Tab-separated table of C-alpha atoms and ligand atoms in Angstrom:
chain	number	residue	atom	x	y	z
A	27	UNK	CA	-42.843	29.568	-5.682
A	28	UNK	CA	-39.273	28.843	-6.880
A	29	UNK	CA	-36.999	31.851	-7.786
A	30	UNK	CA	-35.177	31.318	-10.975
A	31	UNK	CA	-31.636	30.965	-11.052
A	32	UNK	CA	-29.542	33.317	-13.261
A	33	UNK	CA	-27.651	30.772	-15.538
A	34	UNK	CA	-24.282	32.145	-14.049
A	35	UNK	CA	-25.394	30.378	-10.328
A	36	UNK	CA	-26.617	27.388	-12.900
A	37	UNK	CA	-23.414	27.217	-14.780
A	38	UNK	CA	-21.665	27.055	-11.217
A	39	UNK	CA	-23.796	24.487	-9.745
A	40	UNK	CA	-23.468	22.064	-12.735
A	41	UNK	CA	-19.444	22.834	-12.821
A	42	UNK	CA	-18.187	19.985	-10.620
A	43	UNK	CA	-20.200	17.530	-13.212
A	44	UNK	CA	-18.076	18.586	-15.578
A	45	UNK	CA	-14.688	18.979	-13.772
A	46	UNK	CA	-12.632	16.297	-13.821
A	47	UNK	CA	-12.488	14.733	-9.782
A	48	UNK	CA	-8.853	14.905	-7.860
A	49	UNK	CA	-10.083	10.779	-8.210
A	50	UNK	CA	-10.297	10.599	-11.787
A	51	UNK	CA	-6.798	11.507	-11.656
A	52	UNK	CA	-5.697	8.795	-9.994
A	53	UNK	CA	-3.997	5.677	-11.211
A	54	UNK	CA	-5.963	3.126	-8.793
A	55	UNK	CA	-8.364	3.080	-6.414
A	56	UNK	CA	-7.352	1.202	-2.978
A	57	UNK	CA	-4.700	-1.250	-2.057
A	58	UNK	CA	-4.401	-4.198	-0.737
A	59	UNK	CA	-2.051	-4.651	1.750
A	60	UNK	CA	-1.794	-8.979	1.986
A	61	UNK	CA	0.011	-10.821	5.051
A	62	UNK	CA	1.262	-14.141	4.911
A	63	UNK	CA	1.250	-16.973	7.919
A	64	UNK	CA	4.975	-18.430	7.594
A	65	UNK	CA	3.896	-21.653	9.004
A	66	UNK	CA	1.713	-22.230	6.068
A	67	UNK	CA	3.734	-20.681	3.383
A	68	UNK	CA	6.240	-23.505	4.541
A	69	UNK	CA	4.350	-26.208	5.540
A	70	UNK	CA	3.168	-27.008	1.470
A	71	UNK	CA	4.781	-29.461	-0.814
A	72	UNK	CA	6.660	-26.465	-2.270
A	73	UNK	CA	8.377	-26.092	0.887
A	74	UNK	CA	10.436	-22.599	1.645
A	75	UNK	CA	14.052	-21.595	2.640
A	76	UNK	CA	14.177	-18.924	5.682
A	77	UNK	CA	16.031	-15.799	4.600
A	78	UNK	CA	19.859	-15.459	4.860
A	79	UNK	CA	19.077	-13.730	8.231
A	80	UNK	CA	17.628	-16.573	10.000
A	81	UNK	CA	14.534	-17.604	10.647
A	82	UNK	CA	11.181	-15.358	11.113
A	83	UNK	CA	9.631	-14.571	14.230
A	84	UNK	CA	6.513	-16.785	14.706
A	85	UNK	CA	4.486	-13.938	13.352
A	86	UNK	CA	2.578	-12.637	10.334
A	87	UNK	CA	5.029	-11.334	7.662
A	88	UNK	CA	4.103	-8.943	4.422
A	89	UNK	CA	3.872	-10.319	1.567
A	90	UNK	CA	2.688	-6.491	0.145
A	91	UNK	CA	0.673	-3.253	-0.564
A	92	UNK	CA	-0.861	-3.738	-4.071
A	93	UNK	CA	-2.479	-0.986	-5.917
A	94	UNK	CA	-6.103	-2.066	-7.138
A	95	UNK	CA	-9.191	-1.227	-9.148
A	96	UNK	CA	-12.646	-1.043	-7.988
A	97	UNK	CA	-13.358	-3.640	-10.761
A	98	UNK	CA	-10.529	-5.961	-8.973
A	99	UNK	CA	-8.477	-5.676	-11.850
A	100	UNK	CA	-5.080	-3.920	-11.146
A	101	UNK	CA	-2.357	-2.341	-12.516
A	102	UNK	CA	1.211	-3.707	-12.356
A	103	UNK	CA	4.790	-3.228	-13.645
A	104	UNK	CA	3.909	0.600	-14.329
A	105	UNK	CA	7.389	2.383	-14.111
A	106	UNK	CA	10.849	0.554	-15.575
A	107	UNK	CA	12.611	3.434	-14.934
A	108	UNK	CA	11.720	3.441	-10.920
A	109	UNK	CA	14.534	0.674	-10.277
A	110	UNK	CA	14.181	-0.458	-6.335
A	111	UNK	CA	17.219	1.391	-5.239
A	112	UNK	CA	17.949	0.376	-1.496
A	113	UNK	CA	20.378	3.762	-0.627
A	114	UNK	CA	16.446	4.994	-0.520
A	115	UNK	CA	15.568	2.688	2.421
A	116	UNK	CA	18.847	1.981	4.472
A	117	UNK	CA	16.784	3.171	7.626
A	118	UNK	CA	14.066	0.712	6.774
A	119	UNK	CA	15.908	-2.688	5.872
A	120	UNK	CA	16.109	-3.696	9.567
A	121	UNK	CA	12.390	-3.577	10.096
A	122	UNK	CA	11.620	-5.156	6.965
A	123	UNK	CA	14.230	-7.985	7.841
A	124	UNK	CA	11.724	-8.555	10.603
A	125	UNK	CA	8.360	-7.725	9.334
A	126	UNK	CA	8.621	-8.552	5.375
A	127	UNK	CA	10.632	-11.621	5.383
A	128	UNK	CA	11.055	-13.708	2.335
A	129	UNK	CA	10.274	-17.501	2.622
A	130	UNK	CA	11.120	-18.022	-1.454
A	131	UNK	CA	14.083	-21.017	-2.281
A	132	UNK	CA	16.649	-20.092	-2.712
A	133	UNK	CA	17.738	-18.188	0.697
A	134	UNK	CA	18.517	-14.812	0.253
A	135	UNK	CA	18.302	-11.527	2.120
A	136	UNK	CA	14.851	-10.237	0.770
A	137	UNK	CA	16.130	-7.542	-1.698
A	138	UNK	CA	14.943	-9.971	-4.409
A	139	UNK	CA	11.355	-9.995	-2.811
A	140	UNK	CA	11.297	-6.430	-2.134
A	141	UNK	CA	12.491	-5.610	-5.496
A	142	UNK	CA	10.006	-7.649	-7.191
A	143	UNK	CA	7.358	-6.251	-4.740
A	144	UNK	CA	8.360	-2.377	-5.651
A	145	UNK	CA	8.840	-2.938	-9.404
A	146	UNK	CA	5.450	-4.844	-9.848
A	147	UNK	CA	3.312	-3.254	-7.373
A	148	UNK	CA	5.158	-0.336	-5.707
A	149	UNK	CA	5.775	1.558	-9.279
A	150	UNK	CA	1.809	1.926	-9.800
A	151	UNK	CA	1.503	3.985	-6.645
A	152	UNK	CA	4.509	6.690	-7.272
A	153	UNK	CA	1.999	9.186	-7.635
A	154	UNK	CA	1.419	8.749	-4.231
A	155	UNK	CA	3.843	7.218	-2.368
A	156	UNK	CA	7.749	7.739	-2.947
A	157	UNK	CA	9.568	4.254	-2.513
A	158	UNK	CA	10.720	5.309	1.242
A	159	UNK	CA	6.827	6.216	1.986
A	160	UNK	CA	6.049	2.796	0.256
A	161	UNK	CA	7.775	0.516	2.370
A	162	UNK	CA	7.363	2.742	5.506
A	163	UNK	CA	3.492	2.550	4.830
A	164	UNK	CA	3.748	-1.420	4.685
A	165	UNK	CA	5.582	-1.487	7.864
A	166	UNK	CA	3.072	0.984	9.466
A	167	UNK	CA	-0.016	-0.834	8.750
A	168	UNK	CA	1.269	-4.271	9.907
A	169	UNK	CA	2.110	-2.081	13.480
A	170	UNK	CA	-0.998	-0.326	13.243
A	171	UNK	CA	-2.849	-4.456	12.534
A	172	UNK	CA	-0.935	-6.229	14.734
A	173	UNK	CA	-2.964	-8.949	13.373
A	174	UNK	CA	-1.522	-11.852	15.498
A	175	UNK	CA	-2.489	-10.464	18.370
A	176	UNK	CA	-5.737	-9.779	17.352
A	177	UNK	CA	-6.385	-13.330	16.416
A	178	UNK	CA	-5.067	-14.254	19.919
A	179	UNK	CA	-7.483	-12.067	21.459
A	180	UNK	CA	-10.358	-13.810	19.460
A	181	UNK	CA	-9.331	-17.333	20.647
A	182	UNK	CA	-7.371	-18.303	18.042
A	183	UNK	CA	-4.248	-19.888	18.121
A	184	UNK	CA	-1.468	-20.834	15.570
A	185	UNK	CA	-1.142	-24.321	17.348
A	186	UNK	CA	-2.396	-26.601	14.514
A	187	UNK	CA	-6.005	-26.682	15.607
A	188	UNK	CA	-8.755	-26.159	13.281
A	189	UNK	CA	-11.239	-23.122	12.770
A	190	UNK	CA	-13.947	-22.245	11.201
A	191	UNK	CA	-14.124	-19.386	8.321
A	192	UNK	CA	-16.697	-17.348	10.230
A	193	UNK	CA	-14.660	-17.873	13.164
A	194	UNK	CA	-11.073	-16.352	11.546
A	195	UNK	CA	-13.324	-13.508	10.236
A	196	UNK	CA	-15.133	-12.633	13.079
A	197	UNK	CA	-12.172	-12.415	15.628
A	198	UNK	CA	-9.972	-10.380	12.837
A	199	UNK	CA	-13.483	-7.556	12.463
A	200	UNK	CA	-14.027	-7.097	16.292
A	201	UNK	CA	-10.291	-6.626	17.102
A	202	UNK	CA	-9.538	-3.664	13.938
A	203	UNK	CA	-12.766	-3.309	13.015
A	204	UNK	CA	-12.882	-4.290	9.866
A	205	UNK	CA	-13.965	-7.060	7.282
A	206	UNK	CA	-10.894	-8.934	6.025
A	207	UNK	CA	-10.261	-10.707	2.905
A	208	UNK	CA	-8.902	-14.827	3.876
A	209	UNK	CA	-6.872	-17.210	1.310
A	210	UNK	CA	-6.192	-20.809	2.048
A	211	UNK	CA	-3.343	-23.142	0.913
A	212	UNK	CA	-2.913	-26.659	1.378
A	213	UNK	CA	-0.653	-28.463	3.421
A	214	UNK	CA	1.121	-31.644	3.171
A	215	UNK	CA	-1.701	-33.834	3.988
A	216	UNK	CA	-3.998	-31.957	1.766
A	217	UNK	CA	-5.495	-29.587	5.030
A	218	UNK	CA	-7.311	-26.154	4.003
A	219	UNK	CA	-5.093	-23.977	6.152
A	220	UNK	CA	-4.962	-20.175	6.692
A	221	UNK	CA	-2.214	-18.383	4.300
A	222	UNK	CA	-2.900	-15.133	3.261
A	223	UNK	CA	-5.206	-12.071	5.508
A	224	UNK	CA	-5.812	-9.028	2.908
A	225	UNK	CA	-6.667	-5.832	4.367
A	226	UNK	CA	-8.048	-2.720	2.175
A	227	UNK	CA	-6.284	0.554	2.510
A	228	UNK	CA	-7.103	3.961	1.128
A	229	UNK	CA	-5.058	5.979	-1.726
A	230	UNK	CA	-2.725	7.291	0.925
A	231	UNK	CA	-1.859	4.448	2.169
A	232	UNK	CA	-2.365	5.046	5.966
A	233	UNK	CA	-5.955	4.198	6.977
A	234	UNK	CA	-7.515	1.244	6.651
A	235	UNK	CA	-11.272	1.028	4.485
A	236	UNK	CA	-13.820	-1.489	3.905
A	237	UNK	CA	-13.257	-3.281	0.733
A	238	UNK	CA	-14.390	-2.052	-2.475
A	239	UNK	CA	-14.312	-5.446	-3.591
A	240	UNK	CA	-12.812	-8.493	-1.971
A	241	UNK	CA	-10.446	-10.792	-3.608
A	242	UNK	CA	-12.012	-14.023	-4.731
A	243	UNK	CA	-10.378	-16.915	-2.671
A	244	UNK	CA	-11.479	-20.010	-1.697
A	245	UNK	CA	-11.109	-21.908	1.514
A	246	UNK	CA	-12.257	-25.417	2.991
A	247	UNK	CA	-14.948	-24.971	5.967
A	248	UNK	CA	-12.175	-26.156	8.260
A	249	UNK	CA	-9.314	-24.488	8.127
A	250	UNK	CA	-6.294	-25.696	9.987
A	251	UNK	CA	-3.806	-22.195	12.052
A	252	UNK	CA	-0.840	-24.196	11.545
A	253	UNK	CA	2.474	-22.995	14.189
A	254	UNK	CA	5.582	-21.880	12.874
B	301	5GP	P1	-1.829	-15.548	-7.165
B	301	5GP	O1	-2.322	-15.747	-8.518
B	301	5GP	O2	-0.736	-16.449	-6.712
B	301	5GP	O3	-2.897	-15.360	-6.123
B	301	5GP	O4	-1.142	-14.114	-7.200
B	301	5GP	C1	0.071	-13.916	-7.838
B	301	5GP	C2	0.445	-12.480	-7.738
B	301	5GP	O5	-0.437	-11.683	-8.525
B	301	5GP	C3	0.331	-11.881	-6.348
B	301	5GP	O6	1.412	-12.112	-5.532
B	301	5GP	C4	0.201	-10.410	-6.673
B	301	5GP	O7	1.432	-9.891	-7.069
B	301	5GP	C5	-0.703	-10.456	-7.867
B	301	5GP	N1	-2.127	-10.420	-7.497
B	301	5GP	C6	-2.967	-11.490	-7.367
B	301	5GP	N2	-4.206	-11.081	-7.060
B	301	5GP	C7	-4.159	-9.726	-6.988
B	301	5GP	C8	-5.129	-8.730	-6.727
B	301	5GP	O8	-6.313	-8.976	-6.495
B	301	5GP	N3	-4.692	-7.449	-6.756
B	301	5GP	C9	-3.400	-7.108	-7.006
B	301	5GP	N4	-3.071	-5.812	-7.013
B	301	5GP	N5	-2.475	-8.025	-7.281
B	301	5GP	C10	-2.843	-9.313	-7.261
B	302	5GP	P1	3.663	-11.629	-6.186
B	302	5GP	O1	3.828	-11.366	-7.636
B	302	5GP	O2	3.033	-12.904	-5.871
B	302	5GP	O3	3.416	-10.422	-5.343
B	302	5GP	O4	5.156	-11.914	-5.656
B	302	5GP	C1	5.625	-13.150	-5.373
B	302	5GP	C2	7.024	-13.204	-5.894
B	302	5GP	O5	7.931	-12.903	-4.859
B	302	5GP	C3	7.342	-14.564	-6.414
B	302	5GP	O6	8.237	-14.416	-7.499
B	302	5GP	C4	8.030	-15.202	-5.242
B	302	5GP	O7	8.967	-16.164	-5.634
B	302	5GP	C5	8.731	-14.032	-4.602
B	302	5GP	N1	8.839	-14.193	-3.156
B	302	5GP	C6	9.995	-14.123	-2.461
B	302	5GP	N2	9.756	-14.319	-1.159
B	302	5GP	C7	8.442	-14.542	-1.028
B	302	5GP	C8	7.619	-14.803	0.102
B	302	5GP	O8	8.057	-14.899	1.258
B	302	5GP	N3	6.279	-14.942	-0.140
B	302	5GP	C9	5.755	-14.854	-1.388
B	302	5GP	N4	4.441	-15.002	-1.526
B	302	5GP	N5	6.508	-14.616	-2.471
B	302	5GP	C10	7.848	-14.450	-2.290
């Protein structure tokens, strides 16, 4: 037979049904943290314009770490008053010279990307991360991916050949372990080729998750690594 609860051990069993979660206070859910291929940033009608500090490594750059709903909806623009304000970084604008280069015409020496980056995205994470932490967590999870090398390992190559979907997903799961989001561009001659990789990343913005949802893009069944 059951014993009956008193109703003050019934009260404090139903309590965290009532209590708002440390989640519910939160502004988002997850980011995304989104790479770019140069080669195929470049390589479109649109063309690009290397930064004012020369031209990018042949390797993955950030494009950034945007914070999203569940739904995949997402919040943007969220503070005016957080201006980017680069006395805040100093220590990081070498590494992001490096690893968050902008491609966008005209040249210029990224503050306009990383401004734009920090006012639309970076401002709906302050409760979170502090505009140093922000960029530093960027910069951390592209070390932490090293995504390029990880394709490598997996056979493939940014040498113009061709690969399938499956392929590109596969090699990028069994070298982090996890399921990454792929968008296509087109090239020039109207190839499918791969542009942007989109991992998931929890609230802190340290450790990598499984998508909640993945972002809908679409590419061709062959899909061309173009080199930079
Ligand atoms: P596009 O429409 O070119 O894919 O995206 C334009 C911009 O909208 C992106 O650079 C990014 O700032 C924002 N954006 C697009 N899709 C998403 C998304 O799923 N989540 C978030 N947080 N931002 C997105
Ligand atoms: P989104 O809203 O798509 O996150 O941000 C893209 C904005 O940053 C656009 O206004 C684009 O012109 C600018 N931008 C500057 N450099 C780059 C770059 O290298 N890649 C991308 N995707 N956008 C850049």
């Amino acid at each position: 037979m059951m014993k009956s609860q008193s109703p003050l051990v019934l009260v404090l069993l139903l309590l965290p049904t009532f209590l708002p979660t440390s989640s519910a206070a939160r502004d988002f859910d997850f980011f995304y943290f989104v790479l770019q291929w140069p080669g195929s940033y470049c390589d479109t009608r649109r063309s690009c314009c290397y930064p004012s500090t020369g031209k990018p490594a042949a390797d993955f750059g950030i494009h950034g770490l945007w914070p999203n709903y569940n739904d995949g909806s997402y919040p943007s623009n969220c503070d005016p008053d957080s201006a980017y304000d680069e006395s805040k970084i100093e220590d990081l604008i070498s590494s992001m010279q490096v690893h968050w280069p902008t491609l966008a015409c005209p040249s210029s020496d990224g503050t306009h990307f990383w401004t734009h980056e920090w006012e639309k995205h970076g401002t709906c994470a302050e409760s979170v991360l502090d505009q140093h932490a922000y960029f530093q967590s960027a910069l951390g999870l592209k070390k932490q991916l090293n995504l390029l090398q990880v394709l490598r390992d997996g056979g493939i190559e940014p040498d113009g050949g061709f690969y399938s979907l499956n392929a590109i997903k596969n090699a990028i799961k069994k070298g982090t372990g996890i399921n990454p989001g792929i968008e296509c561009n087109v090239d020039e001659s109207g190839n499918s080729q791969l542009y942007q990789v989109y991992f998931c990343v929890d609230t802190s913005g340290t450790e990598l998750i499984e998508c909640p949802v993945h972002p809908r893009r679409r590419c061709g069944s062959r899909i061309e690594f173009p080199a930079f």
